[in-house]
PDB file of C-alpha atoms and ligand atoms in Angstrom:
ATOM      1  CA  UNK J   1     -82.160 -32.626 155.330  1.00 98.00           C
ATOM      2  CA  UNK J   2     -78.580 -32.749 153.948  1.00 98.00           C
ATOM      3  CA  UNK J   3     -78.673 -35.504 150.944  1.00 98.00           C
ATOM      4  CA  UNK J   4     -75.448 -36.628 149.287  1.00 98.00           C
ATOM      5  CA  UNK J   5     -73.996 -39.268 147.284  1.00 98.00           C
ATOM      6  CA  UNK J   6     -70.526 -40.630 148.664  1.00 98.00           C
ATOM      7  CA  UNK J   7     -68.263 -42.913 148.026  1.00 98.00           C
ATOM      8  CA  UNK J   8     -69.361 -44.988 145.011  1.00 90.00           C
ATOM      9  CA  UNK J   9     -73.002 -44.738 145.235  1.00 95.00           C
ATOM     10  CA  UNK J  10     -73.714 -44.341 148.590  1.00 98.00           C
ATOM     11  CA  UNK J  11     -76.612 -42.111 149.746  1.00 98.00           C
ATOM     12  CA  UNK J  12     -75.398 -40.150 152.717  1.00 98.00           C
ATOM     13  CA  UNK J  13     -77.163 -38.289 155.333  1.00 98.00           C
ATOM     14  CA  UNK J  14     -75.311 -34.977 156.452  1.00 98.00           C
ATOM     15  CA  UNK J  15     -75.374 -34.378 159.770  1.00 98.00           C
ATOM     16  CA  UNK J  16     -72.971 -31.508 161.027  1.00 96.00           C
ATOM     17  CA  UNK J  17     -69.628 -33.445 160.703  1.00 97.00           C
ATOM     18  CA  UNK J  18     -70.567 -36.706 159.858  1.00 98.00           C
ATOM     19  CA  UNK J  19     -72.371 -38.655 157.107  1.00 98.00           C
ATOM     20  CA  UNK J  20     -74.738 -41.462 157.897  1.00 98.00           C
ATOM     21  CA  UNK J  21     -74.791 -44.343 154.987  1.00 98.00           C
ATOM     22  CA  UNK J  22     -78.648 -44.413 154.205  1.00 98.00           C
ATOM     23  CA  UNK J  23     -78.311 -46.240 151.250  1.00 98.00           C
ATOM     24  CA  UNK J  24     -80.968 -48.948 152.141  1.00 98.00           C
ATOM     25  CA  UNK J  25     -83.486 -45.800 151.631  1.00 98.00           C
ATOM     26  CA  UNK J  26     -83.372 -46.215 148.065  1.00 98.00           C
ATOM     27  CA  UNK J  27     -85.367 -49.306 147.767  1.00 98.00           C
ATOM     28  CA  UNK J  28     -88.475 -46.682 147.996  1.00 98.00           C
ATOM     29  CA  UNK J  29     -87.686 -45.922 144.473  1.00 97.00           C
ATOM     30  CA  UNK J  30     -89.692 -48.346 142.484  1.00 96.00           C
ATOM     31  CA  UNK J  31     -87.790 -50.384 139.498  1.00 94.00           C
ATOM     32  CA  UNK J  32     -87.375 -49.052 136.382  1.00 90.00           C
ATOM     33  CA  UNK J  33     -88.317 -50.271 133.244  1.00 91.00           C
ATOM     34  CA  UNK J  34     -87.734 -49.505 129.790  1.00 95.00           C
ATOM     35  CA  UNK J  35     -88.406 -46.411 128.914  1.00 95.00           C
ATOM     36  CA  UNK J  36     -87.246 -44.854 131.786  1.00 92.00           C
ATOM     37  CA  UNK J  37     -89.334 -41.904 133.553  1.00 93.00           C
ATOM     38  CA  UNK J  38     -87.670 -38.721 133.120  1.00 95.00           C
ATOM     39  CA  UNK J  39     -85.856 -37.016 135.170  1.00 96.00           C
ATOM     40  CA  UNK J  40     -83.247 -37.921 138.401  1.00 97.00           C
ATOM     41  CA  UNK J  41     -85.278 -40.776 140.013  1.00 97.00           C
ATOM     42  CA  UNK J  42     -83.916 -39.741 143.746  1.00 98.00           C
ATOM     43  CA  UNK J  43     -86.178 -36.921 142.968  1.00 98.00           C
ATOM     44  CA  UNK J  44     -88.817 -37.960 141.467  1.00 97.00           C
ATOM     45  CA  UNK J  45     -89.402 -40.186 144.095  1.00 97.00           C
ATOM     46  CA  UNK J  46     -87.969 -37.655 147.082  1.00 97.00           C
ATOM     47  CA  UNK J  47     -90.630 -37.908 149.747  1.00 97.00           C
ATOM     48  CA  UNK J  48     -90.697 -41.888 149.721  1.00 98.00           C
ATOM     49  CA  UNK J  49     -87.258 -41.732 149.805  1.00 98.00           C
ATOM     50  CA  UNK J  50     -87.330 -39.024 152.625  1.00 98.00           C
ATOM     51  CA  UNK J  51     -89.808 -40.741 154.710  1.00 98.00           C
ATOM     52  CA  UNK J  52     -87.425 -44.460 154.480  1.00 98.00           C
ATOM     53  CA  UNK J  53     -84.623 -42.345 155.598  1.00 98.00           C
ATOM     54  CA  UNK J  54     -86.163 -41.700 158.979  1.00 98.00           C
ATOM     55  CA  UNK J  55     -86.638 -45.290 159.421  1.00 98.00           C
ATOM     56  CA  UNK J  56     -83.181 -46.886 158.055  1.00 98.00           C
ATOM     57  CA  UNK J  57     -80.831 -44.167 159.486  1.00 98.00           C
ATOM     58  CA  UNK J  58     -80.803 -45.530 162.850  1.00 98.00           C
ATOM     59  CA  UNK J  59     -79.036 -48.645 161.549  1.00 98.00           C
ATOM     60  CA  UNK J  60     -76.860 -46.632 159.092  1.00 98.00           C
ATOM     61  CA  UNK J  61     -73.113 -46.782 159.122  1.00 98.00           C
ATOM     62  CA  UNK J  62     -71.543 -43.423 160.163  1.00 98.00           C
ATOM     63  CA  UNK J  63     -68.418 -41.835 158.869  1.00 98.00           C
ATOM     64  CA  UNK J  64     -66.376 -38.798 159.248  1.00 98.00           C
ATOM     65  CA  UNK J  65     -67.396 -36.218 156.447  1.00 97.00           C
ATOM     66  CA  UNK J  66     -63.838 -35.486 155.437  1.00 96.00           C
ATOM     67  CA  UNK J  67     -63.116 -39.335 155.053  1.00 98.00           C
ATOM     68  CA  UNK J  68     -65.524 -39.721 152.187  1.00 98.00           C
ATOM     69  CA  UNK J  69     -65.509 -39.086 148.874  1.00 98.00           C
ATOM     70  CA  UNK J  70     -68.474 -36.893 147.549  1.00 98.00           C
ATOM     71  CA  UNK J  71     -69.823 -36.967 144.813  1.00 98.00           C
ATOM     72  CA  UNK J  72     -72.921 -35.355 142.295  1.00 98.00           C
ATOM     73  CA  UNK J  73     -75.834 -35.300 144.473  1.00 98.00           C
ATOM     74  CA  UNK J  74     -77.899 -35.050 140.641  1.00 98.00           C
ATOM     75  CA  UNK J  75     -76.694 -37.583 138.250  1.00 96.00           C
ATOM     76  CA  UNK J  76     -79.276 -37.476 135.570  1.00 95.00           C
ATOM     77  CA  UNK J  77     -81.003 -34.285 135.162  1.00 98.00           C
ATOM     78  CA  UNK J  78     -83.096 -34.180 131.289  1.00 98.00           C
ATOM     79  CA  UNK J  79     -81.886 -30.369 131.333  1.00 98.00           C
ATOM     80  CA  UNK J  80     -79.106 -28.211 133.231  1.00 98.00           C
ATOM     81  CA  UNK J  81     -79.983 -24.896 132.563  1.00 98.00           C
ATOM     82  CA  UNK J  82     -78.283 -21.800 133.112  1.00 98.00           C
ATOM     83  CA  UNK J  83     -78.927 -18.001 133.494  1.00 97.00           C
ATOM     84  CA  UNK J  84     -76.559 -15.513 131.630  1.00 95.00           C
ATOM     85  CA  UNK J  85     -75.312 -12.612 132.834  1.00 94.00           C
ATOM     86  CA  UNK J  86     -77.817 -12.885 135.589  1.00 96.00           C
ATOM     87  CA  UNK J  87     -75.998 -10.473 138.152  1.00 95.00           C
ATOM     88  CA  UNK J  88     -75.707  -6.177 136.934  1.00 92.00           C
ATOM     89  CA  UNK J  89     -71.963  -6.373 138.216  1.00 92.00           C
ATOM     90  CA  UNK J  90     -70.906  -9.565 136.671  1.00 92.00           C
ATOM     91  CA  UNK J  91     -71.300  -7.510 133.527  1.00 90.00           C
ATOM     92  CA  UNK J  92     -70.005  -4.178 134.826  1.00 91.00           C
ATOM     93  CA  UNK J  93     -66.854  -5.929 136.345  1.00 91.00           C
ATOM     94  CA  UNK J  94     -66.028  -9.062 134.114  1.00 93.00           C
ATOM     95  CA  UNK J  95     -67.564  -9.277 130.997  1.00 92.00           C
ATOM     96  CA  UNK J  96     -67.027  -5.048 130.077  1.00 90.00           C
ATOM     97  CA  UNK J  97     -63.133  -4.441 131.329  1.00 91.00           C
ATOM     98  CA  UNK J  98     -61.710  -8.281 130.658  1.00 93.00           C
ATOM     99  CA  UNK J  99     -62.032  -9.029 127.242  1.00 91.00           C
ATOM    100  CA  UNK J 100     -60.932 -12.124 128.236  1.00 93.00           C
ATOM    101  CA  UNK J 101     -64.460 -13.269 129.405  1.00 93.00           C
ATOM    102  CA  UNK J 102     -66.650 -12.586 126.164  1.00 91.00           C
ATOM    103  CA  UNK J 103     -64.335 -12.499 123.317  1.00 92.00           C
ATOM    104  CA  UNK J 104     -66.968 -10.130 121.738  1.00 89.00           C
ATOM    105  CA  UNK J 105     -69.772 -12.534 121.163  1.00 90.00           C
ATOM    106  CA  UNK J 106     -72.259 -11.008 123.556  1.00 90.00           C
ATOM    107  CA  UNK J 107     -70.836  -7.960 125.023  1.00 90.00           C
ATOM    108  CA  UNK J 108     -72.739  -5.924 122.301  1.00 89.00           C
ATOM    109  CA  UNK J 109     -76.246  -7.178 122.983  1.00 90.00           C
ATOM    110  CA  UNK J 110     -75.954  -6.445 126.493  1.00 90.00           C
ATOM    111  CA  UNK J 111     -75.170  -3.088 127.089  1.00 89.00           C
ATOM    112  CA  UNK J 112     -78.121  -1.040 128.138  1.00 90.00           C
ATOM    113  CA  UNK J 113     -80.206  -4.706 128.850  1.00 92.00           C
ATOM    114  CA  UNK J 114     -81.578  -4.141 132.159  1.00 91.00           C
ATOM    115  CA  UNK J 115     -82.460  -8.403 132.592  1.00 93.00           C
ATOM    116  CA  UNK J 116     -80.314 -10.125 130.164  1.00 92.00           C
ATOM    117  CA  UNK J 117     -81.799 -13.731 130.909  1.00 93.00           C
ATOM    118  CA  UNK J 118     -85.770 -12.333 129.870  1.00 93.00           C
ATOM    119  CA  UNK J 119     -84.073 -10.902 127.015  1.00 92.00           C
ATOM    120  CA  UNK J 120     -82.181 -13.795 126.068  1.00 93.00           C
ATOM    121  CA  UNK J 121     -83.276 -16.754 128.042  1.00 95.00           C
ATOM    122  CA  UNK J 122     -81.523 -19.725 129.578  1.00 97.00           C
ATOM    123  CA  UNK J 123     -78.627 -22.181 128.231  1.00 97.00           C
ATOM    124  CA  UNK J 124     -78.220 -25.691 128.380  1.00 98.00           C
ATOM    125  CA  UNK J 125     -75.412 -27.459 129.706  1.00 98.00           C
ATOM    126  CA  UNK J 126     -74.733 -31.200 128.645  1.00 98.00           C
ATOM    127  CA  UNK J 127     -75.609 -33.725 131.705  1.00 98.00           C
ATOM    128  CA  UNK J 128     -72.558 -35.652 130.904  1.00 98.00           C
ATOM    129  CA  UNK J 129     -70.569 -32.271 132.321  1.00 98.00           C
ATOM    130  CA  UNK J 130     -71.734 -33.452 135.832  1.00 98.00           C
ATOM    131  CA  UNK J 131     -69.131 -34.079 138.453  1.00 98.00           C
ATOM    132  CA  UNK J 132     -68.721 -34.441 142.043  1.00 98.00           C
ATOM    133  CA  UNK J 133     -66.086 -32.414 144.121  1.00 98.00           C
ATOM    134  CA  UNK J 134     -64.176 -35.711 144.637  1.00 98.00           C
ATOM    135  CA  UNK J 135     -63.537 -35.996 140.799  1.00 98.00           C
ATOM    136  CA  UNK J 136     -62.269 -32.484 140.471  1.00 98.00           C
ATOM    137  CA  UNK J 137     -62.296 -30.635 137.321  1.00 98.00           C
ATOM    138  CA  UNK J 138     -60.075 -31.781 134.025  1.00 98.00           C
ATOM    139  CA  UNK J 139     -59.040 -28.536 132.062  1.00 98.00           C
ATOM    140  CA  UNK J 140     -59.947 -29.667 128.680  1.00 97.00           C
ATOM    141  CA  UNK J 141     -57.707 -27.216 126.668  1.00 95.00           C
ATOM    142  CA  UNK J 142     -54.894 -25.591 129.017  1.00 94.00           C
ATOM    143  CA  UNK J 143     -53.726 -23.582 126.055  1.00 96.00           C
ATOM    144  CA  UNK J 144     -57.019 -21.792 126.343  1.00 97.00           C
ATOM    145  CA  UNK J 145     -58.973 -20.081 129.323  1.00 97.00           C
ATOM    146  CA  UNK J 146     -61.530 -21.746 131.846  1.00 98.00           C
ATOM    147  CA  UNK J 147     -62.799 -20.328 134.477  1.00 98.00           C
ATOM    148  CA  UNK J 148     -64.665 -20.667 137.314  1.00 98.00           C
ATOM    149  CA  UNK J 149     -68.356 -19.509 138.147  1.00 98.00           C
ATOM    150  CA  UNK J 150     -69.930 -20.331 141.506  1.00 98.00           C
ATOM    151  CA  UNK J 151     -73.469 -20.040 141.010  1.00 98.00           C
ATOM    152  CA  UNK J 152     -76.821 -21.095 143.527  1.00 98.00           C
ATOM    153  CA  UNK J 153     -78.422 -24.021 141.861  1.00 98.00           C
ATOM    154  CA  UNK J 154     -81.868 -25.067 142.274  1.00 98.00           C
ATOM    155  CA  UNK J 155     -83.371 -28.386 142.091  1.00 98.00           C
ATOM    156  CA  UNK J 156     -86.839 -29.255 140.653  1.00 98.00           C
ATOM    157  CA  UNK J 157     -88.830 -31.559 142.695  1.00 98.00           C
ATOM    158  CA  UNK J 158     -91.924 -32.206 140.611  1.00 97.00           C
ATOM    159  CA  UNK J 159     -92.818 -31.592 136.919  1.00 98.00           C
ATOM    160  CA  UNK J 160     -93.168 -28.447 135.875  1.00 97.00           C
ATOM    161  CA  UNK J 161     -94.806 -26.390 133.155  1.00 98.00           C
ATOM    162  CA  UNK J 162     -95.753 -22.999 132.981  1.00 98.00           C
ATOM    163  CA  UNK J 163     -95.425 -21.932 136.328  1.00 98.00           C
ATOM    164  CA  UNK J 164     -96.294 -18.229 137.635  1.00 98.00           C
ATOM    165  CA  UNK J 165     -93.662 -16.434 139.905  1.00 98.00           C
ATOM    166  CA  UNK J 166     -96.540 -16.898 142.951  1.00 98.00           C
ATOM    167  CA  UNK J 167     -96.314 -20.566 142.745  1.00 98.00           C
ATOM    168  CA  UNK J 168     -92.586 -20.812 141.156  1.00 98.00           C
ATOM    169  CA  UNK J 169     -91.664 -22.265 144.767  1.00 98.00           C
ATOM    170  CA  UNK J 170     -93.989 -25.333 145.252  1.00 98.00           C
ATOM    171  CA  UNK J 171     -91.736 -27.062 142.486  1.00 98.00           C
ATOM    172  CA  UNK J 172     -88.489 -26.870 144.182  1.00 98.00           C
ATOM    173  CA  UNK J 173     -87.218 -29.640 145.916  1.00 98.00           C
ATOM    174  CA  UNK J 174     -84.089 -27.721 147.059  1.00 98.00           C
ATOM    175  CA  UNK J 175     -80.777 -26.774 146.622  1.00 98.00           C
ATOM    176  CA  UNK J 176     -76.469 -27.498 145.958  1.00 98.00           C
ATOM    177  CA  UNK J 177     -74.019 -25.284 144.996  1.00 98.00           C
ATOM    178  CA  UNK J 178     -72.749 -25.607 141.188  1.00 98.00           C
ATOM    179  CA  UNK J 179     -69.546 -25.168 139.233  1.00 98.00           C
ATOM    180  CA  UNK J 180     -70.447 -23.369 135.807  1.00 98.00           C
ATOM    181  CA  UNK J 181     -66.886 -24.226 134.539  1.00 98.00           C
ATOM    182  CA  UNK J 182     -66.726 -22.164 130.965  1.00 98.00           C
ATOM    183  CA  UNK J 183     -64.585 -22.773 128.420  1.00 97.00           C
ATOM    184  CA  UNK J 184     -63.793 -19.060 126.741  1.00 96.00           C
ATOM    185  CA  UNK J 185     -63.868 -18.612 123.527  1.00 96.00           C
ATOM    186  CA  UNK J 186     -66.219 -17.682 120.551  1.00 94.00           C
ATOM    187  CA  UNK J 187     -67.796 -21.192 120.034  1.00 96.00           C
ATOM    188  CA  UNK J 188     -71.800 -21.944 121.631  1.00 96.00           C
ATOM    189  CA  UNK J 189     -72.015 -21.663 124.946  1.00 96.00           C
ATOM    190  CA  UNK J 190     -73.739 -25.055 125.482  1.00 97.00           C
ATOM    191  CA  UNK J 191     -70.575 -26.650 123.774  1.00 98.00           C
ATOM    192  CA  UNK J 192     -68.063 -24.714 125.939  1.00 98.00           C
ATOM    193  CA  UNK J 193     -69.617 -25.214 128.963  1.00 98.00           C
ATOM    194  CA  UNK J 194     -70.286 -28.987 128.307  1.00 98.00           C
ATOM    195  CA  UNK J 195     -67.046 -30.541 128.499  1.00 98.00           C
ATOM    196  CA  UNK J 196     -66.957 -33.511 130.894  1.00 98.00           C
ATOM    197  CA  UNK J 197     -66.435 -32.075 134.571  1.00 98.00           C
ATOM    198  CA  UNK J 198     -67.300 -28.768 133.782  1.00 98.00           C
ATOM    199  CA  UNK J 199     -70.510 -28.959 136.157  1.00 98.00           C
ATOM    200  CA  UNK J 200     -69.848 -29.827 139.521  1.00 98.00           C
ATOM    201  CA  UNK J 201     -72.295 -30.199 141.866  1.00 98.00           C
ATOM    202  CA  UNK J 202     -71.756 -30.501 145.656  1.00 98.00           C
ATOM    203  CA  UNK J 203     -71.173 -30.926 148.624  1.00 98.00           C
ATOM    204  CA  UNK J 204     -74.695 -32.256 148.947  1.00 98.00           C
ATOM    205  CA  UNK J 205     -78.100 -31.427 147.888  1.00 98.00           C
ATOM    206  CA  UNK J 206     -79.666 -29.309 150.906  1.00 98.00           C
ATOM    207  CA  UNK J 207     -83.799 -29.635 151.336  1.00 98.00           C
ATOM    208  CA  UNK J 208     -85.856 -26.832 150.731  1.00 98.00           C
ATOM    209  CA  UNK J 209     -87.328 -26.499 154.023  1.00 98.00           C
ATOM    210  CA  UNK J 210     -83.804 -25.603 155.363  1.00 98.00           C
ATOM    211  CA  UNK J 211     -83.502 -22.500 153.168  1.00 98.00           C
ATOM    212  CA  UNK J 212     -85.647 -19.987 154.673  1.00 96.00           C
ATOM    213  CA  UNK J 213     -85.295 -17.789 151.530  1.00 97.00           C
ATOM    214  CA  UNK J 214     -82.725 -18.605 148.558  1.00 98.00           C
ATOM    215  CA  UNK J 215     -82.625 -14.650 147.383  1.00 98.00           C
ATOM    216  CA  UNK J 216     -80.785 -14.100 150.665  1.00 97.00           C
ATOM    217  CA  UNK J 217     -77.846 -16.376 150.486  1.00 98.00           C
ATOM    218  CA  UNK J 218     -74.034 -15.722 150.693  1.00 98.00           C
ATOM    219  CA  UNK J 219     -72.276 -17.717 148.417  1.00 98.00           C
ATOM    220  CA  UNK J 220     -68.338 -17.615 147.618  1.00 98.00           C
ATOM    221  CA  UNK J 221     -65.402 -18.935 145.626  1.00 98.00           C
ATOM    222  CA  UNK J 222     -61.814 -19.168 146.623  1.00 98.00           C
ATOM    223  CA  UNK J 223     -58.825 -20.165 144.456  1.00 98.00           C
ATOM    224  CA  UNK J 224     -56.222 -21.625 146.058  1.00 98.00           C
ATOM    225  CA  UNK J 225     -56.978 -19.615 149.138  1.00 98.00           C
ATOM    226  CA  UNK J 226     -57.544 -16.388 147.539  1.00 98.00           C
ATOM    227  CA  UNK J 227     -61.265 -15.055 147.332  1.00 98.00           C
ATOM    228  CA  UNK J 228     -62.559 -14.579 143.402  1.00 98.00           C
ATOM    229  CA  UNK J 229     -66.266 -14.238 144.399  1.00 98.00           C
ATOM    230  CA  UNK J 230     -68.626 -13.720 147.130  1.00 98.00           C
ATOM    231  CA  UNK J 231     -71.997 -12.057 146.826  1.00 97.00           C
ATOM    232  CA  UNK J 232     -75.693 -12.160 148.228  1.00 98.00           C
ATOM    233  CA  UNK J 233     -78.173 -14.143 146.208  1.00 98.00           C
ATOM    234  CA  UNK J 234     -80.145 -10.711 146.526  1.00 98.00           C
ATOM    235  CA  UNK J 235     -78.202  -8.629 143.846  1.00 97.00           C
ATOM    236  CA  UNK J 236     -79.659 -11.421 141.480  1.00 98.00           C
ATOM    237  CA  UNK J 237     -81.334  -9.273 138.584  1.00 97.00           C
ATOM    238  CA  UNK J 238     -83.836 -12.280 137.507  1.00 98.00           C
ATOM    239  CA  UNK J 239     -84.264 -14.196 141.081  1.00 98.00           C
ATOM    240  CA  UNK J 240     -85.347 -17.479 141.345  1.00 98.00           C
ATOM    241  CA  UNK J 241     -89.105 -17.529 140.877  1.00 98.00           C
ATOM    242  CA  UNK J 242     -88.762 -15.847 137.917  1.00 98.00           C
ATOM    243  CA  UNK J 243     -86.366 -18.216 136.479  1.00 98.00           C
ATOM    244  CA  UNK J 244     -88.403 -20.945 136.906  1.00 98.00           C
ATOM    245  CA  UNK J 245     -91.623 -19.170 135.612  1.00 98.00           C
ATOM    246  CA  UNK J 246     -88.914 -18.268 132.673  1.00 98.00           C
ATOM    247  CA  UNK J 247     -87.903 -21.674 131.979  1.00 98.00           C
ATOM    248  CA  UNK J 248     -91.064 -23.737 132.346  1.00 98.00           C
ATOM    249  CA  UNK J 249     -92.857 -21.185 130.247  1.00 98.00           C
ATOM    250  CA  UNK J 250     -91.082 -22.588 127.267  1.00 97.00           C
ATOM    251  CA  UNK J 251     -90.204 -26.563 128.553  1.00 96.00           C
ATOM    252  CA  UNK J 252     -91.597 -29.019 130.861  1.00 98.00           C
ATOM    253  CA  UNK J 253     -89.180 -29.249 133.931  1.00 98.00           C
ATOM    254  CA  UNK J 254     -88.497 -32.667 135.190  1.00 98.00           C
ATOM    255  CA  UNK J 255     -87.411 -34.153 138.631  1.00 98.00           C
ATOM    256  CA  UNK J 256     -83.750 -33.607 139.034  1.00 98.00           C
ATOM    257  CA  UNK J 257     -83.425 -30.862 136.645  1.00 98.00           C
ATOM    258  CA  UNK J 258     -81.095 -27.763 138.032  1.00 98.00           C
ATOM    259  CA  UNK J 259     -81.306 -24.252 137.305  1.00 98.00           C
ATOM    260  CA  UNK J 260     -77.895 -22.586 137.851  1.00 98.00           C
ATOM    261  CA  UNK J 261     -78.605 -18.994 138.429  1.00 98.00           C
ATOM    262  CA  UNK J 262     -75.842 -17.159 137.051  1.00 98.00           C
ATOM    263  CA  UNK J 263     -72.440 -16.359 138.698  1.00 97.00           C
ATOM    264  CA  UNK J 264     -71.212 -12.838 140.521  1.00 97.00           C
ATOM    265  CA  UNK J 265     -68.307 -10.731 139.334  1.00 96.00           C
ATOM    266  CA  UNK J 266     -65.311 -11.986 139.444  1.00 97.00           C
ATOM    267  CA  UNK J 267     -65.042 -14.754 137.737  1.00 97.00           C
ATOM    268  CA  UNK J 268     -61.311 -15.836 136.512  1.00 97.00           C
ATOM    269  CA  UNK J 269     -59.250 -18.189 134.977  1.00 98.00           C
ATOM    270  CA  UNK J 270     -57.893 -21.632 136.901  1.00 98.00           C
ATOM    271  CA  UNK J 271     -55.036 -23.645 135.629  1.00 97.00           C
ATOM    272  CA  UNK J 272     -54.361 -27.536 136.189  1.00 97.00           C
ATOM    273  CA  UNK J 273     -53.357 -27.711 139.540  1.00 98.00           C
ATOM    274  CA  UNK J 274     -55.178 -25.121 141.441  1.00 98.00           C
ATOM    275  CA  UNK J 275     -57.544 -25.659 144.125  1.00 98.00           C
ATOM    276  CA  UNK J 276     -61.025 -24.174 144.124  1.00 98.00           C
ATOM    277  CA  UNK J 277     -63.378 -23.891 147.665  1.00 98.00           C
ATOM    278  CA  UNK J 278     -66.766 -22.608 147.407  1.00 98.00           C
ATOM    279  CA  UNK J 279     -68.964 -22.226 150.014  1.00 98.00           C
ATOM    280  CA  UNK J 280     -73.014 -21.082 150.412  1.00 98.00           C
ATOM    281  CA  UNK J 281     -74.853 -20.115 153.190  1.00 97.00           C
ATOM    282  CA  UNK J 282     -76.687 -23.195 154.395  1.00 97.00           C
ATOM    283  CA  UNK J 283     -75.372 -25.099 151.742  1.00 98.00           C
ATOM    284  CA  UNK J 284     -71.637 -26.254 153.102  1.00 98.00           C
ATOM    285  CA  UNK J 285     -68.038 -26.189 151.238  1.00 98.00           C
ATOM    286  CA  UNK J 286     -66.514 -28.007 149.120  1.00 98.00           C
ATOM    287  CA  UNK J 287     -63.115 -28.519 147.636  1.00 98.00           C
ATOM    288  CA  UNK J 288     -62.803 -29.368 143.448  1.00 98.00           C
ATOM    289  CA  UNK J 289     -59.093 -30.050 142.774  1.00 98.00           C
ATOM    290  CA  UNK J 290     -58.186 -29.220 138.875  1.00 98.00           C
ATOM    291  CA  UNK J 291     -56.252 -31.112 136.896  1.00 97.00           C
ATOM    292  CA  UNK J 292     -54.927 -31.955 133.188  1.00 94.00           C
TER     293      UNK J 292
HETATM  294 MN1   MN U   1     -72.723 -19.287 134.462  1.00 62.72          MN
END
């Protein structure tokens, strides 16, 4: 299934060009009471939700895909976390000829690391940085840099903690494309990459079962019209089992929470104004207007 979240808060059911409003489906999700379960409730509470879907969508309200506004198919994650330097040629391309990318903060460490994110684990990113494609991306300091890294995200389906890379899988509930917009510069990456907007997630969240296997995806970036990035999920150094093993080896992983794998060369800087498409092999396109 193709889940996202439209118009408002709409739930939407993708199917090819059209999105069927399933939004009755979310009375599966019990109410919640004070203090609030961890995690994205959609997912914690996925297969009741999946199930109701099959019996409201019938009845559902269909609209044309590019009439509707999409938005953040996760809206409250307890951690967004984030793989450095988690492709060889990211590093060989970006990070060692632009100086532009590191500001020397890391590029020192890395040379000669064969798997940066063992070395040096994962980041956070603030869940207030979440934002849909229809709210675009606000450039919080145009006299500096940002720039754009497309990046496979995965979605946990069910708590997590230590997993092994054999049964890294059972815990994903599936997948979107993210946005790792980065602020450049020499301050923490968890504050420069926090900025509200600077994660966008979208076009929709696509199920698991749909993704016959996530280390052999194409994904791609385009600024207005011109490719950045494209690459195959393969040439990731520490693939997606492994991150997960990584990350819940150290914290419990929650319903909801994303892992953003890392982004391909050729990352660069957008201005207010320009338009960024990004696109993923089973995972649609979307379009992220940027703005001041
Ligand atoms: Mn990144």
């Amino acid at each position: 299934m193709k889940i996202c979240r439209f118009d408002g808060d709409r739930l939407g059911l993708v199917e090819g060009v059209r999105v069927i409003d399933v939004t009755a489906a979310l009375d599966a999700i019990p109410p919640q009471t004070w203090p609030i379960a961890m995690g994205d409730p959609l997912y914690a509470h996925w297969p009741a939700v999946a199930a109701r879907i099959q019996e409201v969508k019938g009845a559902g309200e269909s609209h044309a895909l590019a009439d509707v506004a999409l938005l953040s198919p996760i809206t409250s994650p307890t951690k967004i976390m984030a793989a450095p330097v988690n492709y060889r040629k990211h590093f060989e391309i970006d990070v060692k000829t632009d100086p532009g990318v590191d500001q020397g903060v890391h590029i020192q460490q890395l040379e000669g690391v064969e798997r940066p994110t063992e070395k040096f684990g994962v980041f956070l990113k603030a869940a207030s940085s979440i934002a849909g494609p229809s709210e675009g991306v606000r450039i919080i300091r145009p006299d500096r840099r940002t720039d754009h890294e497309i990046e496979l995200s995965v979605v946990i389906g069910k708590t997590c903690r230590n997993a092994t890379r054999e049964n890294a899988m059972d815990y994903v509930a599936g997948y979107t494309l993210g946005l790792d917009m980065t602020l450049r510069g020499q301050e923490d990456r968890s504050f420069r990459k926090s900025p509200d907007s600077y994660t966008v997630f979208g076009p929709w969240f696509t199920t698991a079962d749909e993704i016959a296997d996530c280390g052999d995806l194409e994904i791609w970036l385009k600024v207005n019209g011109e490719h950045r990035q494209r690459t195959s999920t393969a040439a990731l150094t520490v693939d997606v089992p492994d991150l997960i093993a990584l990350a819940s080896g150290l914290y419990t992983l929650h319903p909801g929470d994303v892992i953003m794998t890392g982004t391909p060369e050729g990352v660069g800087p957008v201005k207010p104004g320009d338009v960024i498409t990004a696109g993923g092999t089973g995972l649609g396109d979307m379009t992220v207007q940027t703005r001041d």
